[in-house]
PDB file of C-alpha atoms and ligand atoms in Angstrom:
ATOM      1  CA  UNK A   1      17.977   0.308 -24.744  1.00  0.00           C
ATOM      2  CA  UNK A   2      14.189   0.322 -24.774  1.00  0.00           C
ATOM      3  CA  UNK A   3      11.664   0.507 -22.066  1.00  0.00           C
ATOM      4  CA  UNK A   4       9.487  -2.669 -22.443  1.00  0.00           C
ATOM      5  CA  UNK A   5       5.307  -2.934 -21.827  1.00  0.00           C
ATOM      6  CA  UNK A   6       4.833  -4.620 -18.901  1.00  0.00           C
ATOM      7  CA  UNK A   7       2.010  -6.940 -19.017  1.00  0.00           C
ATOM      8  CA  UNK A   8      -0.759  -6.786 -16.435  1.00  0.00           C
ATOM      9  CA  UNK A   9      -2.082  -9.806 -14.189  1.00  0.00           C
ATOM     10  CA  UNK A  10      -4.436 -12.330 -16.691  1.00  0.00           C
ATOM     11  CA  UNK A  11      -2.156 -12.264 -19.520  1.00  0.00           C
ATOM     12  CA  UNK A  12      -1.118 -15.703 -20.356  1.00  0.00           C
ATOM     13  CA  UNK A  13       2.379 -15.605 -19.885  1.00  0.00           C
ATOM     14  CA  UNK A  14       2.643 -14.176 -16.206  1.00  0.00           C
ATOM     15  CA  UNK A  15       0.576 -17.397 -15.257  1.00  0.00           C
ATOM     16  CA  UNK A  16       2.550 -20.570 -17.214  1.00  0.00           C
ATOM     17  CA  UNK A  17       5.750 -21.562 -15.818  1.00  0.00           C
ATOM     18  CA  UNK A  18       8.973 -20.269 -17.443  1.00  0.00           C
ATOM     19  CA  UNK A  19      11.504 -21.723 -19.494  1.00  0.00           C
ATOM     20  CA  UNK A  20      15.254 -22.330 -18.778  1.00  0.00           C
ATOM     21  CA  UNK A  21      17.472 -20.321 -20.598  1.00  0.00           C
ATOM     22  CA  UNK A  22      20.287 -22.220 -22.443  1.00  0.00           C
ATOM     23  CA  UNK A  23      22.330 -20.179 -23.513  1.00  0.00           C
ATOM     24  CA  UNK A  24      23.504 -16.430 -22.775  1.00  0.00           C
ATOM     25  CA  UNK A  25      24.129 -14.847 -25.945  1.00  0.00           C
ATOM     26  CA  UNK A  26      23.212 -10.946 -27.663  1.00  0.00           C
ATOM     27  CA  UNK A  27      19.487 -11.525 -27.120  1.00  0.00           C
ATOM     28  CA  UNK A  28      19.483 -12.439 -23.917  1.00  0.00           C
ATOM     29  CA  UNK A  29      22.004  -9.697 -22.919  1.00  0.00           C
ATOM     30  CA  UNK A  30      19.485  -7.102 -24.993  1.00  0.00           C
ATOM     31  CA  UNK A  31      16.533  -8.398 -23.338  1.00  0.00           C
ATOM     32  CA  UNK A  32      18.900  -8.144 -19.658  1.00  0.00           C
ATOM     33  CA  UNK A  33      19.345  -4.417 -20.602  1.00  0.00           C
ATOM     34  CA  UNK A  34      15.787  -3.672 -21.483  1.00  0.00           C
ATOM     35  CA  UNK A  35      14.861  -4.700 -17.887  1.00  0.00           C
ATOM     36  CA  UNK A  36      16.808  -3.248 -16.525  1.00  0.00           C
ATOM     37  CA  UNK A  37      15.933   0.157 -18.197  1.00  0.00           C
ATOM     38  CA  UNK A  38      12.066  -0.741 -17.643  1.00  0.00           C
ATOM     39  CA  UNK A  39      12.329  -1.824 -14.277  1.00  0.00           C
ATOM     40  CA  UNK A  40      14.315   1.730 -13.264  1.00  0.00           C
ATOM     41  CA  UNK A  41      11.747   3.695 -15.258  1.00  0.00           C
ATOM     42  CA  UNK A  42       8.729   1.989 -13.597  1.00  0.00           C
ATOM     43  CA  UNK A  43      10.257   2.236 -11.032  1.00  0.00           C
ATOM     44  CA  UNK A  44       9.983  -1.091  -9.320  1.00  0.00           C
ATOM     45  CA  UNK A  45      13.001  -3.388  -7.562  1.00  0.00           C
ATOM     46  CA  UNK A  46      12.639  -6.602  -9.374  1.00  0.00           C
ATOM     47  CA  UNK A  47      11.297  -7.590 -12.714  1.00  0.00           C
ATOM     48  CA  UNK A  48      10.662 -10.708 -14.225  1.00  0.00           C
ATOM     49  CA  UNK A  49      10.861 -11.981 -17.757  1.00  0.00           C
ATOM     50  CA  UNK A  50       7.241 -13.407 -17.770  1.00  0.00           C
ATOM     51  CA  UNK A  51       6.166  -9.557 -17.268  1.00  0.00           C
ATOM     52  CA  UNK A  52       8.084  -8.358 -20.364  1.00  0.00           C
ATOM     53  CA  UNK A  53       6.459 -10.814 -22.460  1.00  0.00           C
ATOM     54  CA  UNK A  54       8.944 -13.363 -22.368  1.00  0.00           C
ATOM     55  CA  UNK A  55       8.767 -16.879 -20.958  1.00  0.00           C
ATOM     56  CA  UNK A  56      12.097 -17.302 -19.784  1.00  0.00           C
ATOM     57  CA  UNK A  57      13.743 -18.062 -16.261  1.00  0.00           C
ATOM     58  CA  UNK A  58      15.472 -14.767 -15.896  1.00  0.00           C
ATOM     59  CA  UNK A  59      14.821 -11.626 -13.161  1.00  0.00           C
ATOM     60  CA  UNK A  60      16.764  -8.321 -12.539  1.00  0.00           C
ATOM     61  CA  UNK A  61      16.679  -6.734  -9.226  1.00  0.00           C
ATOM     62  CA  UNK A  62      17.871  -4.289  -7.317  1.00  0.00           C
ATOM     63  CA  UNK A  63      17.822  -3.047  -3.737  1.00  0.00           C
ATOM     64  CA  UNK A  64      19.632  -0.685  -1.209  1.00  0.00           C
ATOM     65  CA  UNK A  65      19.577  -0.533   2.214  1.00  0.00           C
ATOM     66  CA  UNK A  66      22.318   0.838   4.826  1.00  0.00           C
ATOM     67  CA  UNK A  67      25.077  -1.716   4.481  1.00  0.00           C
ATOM     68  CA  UNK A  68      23.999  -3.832   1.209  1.00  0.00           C
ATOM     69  CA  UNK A  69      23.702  -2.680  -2.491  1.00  0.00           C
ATOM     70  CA  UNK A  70      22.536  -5.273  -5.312  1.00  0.00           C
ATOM     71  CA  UNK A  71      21.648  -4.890  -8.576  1.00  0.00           C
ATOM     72  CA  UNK A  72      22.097  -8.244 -10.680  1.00  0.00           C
ATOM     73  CA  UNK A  73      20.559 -10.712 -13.253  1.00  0.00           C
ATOM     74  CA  UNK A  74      19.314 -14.007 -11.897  1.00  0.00           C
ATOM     75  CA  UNK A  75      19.417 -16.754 -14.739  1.00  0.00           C
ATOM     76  CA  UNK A  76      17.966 -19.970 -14.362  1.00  0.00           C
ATOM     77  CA  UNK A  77      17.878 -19.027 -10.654  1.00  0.00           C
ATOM     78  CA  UNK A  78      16.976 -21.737  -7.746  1.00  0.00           C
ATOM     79  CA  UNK A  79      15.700 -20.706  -4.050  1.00  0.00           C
ATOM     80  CA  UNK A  80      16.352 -21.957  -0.937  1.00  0.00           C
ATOM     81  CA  UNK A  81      13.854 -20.369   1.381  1.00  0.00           C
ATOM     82  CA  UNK A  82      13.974 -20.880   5.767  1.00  0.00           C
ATOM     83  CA  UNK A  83      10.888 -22.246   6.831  1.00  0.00           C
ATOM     84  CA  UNK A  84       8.191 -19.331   7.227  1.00  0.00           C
ATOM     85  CA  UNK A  85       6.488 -18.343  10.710  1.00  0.00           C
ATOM     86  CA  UNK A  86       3.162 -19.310  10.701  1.00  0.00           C
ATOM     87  CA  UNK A  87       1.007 -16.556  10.743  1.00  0.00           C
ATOM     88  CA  UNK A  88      -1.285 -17.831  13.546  1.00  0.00           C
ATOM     89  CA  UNK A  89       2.123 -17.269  15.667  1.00  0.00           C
ATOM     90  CA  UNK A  90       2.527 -13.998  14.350  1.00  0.00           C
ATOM     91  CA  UNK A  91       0.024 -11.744  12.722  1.00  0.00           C
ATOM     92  CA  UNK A  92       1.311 -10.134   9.184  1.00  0.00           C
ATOM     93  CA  UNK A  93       2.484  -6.922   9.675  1.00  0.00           C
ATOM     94  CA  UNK A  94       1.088  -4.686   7.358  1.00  0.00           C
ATOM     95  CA  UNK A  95       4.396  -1.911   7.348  1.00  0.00           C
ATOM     96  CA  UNK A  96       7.250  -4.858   7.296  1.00  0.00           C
ATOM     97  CA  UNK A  97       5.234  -7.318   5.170  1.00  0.00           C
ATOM     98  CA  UNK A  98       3.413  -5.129   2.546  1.00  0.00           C
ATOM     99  CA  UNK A  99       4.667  -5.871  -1.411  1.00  0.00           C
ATOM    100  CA  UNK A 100       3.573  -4.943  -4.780  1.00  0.00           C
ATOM    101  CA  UNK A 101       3.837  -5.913  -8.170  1.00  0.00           C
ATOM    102  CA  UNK A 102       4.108  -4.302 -11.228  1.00  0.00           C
ATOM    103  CA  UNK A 103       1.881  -6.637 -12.707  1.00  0.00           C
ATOM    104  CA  UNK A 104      -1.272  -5.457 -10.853  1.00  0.00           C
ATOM    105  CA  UNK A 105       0.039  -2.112 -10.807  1.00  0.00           C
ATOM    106  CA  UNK A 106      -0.713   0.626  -8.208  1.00  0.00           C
ATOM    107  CA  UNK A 107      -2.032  -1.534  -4.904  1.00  0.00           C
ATOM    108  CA  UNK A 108      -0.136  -3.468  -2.094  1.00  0.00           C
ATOM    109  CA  UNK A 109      -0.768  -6.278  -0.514  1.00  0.00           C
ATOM    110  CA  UNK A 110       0.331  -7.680   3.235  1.00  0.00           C
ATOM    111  CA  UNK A 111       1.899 -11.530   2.947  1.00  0.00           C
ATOM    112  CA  UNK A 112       3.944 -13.429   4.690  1.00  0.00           C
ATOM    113  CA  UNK A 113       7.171 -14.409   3.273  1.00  0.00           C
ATOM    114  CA  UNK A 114      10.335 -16.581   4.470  1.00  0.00           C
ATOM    115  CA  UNK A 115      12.461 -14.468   6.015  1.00  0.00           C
ATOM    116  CA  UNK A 116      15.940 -16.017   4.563  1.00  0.00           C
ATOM    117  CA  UNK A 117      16.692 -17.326   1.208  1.00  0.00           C
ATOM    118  CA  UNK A 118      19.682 -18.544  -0.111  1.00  0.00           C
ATOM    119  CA  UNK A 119      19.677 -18.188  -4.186  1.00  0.00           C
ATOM    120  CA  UNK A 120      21.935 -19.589  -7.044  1.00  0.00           C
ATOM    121  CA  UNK A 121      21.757 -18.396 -10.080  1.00  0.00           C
ATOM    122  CA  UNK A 122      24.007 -17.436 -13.551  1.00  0.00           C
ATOM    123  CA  UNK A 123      25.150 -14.262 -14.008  1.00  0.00           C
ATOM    124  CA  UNK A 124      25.787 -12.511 -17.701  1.00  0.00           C
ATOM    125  CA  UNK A 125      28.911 -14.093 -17.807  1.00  0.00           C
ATOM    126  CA  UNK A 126      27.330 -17.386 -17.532  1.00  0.00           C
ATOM    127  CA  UNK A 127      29.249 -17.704 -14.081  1.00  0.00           C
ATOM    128  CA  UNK A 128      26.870 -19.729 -10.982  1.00  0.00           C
ATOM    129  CA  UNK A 129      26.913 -17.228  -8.142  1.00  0.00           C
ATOM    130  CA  UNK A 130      25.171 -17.428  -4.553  1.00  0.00           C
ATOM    131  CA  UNK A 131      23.458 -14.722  -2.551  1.00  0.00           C
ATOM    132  CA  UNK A 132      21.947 -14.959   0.791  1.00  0.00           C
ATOM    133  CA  UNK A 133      19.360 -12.476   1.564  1.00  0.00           C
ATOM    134  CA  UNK A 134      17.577 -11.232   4.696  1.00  0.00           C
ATOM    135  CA  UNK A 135      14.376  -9.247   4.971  1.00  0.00           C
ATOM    136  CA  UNK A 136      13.471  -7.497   2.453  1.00  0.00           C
ATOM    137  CA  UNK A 137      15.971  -8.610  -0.195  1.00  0.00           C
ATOM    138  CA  UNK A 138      14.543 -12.096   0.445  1.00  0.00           C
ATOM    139  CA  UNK A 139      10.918 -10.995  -0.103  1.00  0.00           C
ATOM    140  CA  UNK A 140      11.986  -9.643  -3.546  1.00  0.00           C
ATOM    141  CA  UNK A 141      14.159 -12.565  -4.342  1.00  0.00           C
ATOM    142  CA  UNK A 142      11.120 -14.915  -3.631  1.00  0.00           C
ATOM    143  CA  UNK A 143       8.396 -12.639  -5.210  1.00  0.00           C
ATOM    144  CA  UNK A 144      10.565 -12.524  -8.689  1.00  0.00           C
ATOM    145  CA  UNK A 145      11.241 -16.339  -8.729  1.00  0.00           C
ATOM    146  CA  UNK A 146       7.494 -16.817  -8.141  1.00  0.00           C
ATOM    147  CA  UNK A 147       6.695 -15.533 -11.523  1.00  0.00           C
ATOM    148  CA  UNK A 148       9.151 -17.313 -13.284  1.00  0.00           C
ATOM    149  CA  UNK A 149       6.457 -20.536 -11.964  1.00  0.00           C
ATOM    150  CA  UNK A 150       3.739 -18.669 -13.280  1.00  0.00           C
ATOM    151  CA  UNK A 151       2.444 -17.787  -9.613  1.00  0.00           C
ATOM    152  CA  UNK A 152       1.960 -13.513  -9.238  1.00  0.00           C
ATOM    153  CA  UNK A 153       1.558 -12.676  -5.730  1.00  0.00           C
ATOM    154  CA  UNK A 154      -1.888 -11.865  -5.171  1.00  0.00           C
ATOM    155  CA  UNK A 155      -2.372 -15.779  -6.148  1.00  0.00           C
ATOM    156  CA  UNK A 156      -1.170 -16.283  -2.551  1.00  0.00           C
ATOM    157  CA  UNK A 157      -3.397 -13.811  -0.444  1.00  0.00           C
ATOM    158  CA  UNK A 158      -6.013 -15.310   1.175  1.00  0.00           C
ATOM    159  CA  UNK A 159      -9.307 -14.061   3.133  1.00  0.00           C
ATOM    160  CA  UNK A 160     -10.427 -10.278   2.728  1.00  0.00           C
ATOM    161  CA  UNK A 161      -7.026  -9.357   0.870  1.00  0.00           C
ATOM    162  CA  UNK A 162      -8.180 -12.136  -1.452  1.00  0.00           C
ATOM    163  CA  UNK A 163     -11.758 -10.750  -2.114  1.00  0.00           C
ATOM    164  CA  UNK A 164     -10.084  -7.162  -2.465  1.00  0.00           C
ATOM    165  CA  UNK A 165      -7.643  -8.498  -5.209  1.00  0.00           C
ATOM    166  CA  UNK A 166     -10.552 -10.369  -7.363  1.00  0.00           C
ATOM    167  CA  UNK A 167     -12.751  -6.691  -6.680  1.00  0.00           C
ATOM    168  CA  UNK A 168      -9.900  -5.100  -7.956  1.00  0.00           C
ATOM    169  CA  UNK A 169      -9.431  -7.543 -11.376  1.00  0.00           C
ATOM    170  CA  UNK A 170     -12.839  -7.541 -11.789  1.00  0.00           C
ATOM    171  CA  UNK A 171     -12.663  -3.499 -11.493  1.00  0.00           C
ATOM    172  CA  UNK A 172     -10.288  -2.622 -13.747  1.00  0.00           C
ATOM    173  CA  UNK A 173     -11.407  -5.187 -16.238  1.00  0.00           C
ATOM    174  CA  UNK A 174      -7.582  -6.709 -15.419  1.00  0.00           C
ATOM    175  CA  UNK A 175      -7.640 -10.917 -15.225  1.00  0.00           C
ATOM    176  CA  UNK A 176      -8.028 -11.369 -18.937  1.00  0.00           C
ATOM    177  CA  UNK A 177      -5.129 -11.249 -21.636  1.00  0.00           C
ATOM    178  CA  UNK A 178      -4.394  -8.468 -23.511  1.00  0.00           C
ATOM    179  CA  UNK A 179      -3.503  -5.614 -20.404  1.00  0.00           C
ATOM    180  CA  UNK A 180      -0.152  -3.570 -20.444  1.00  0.00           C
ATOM    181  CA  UNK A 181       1.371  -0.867 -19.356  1.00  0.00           C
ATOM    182  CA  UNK A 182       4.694   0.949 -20.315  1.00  0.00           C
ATOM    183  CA  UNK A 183       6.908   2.599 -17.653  1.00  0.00           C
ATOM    184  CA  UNK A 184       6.984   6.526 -18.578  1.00  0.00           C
ATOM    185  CA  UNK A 185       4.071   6.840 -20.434  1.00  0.00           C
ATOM    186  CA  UNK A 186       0.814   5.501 -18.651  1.00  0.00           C
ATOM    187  CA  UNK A 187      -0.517   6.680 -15.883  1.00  0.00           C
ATOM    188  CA  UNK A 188      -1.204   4.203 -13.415  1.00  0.00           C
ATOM    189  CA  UNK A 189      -3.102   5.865 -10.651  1.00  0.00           C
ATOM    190  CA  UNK A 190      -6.267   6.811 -12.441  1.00  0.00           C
TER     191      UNK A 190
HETATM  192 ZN1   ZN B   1       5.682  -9.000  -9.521  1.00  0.00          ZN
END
């Protein structure tokens, strides 16, 4: 297995809409492992083909809490999300609602997320399974499929989280292709 360089926010494949995969065969079961591997070492709880280089409709994820333990392979997945609490009901809060990305690596970011999603997606064996998630689960589930539409979560901030994320690009000279990082190696908080 390899650990793969994960591309950085401004590279042109995190921003283009993925394509379905159409058939599960040795590469895409490599390509599954590699993830895997990369998204341990970074260490981050979902990763998305689009970061890896690869414009295909696949994520892997993983997530434990007390009670639930995933780690899968979403392949051509859809989402089903419950409608999401508007946020003049409700302000975001910043310890529930808080994500990251390993695509604009080392900050976090409060949004506001359905709290329910039902999913569908293939599994390695090529078998359609369904998971309902709550919570956090949901929030990765949701954040992963978002990049497989070419949309990276800072694309939805708005306001003064906004203007932080652009200071931030414009900062580390990120927004532009070319930026990578690979798990193990780099050190991202310099
Ligand atoms: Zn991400």
């Amino acid at each position: 297995m390899t650990i793969l360089p994960i591309q950085i926010y401004g590279e042109p494949v995190l921003h283009d809409a993925a394509e379905p995969i159409s058939e599960i065969n040795d590469e895409v079961r490599q390509l599954v492992a590699d993830m895997f591997e990369t998204m341990d070492a970074a260490p981050g709880v979902g990763l998305a083909g689009p970061q890896v280089g690869v414009n295909k409709r696949l994520f892997v994820y993983a997530w434990d809490e007390p009670g639930l333990s995933v780690r899968d392979v979403a392949i051509n997945p859809e989402l089903w999300l419950a409608p999401i609490v508007p946020e003049s009901i409700d302000e975001v809060d910043p310890d529930e609602e808080t994500e990251g990305c390993l695509s604009f690596p080392g900050e976090r970011f409060p949004l506001r997320r359905s709290q329910r999603v039902l999913m569908r997606a293939t599994n390695l064996d090529g078998e359609r399974y369904e998971l309902e998630a709550e919570g956090w689960l949901a929030r990765i589930l949701q954040h992963e499929n978002d990049h497989l539409d070419g949309v990276i979560y800072i694309d939805r901030l708005a306001g003064n989280d906004w203007r932080m994320a652009q200071k931030i690009l414009r900062k580390r000279r990120w927004g532009v292709p070319g930026c990578s990082w690979l798990p193990g190696t780099d050190d991202l908080e310099g």
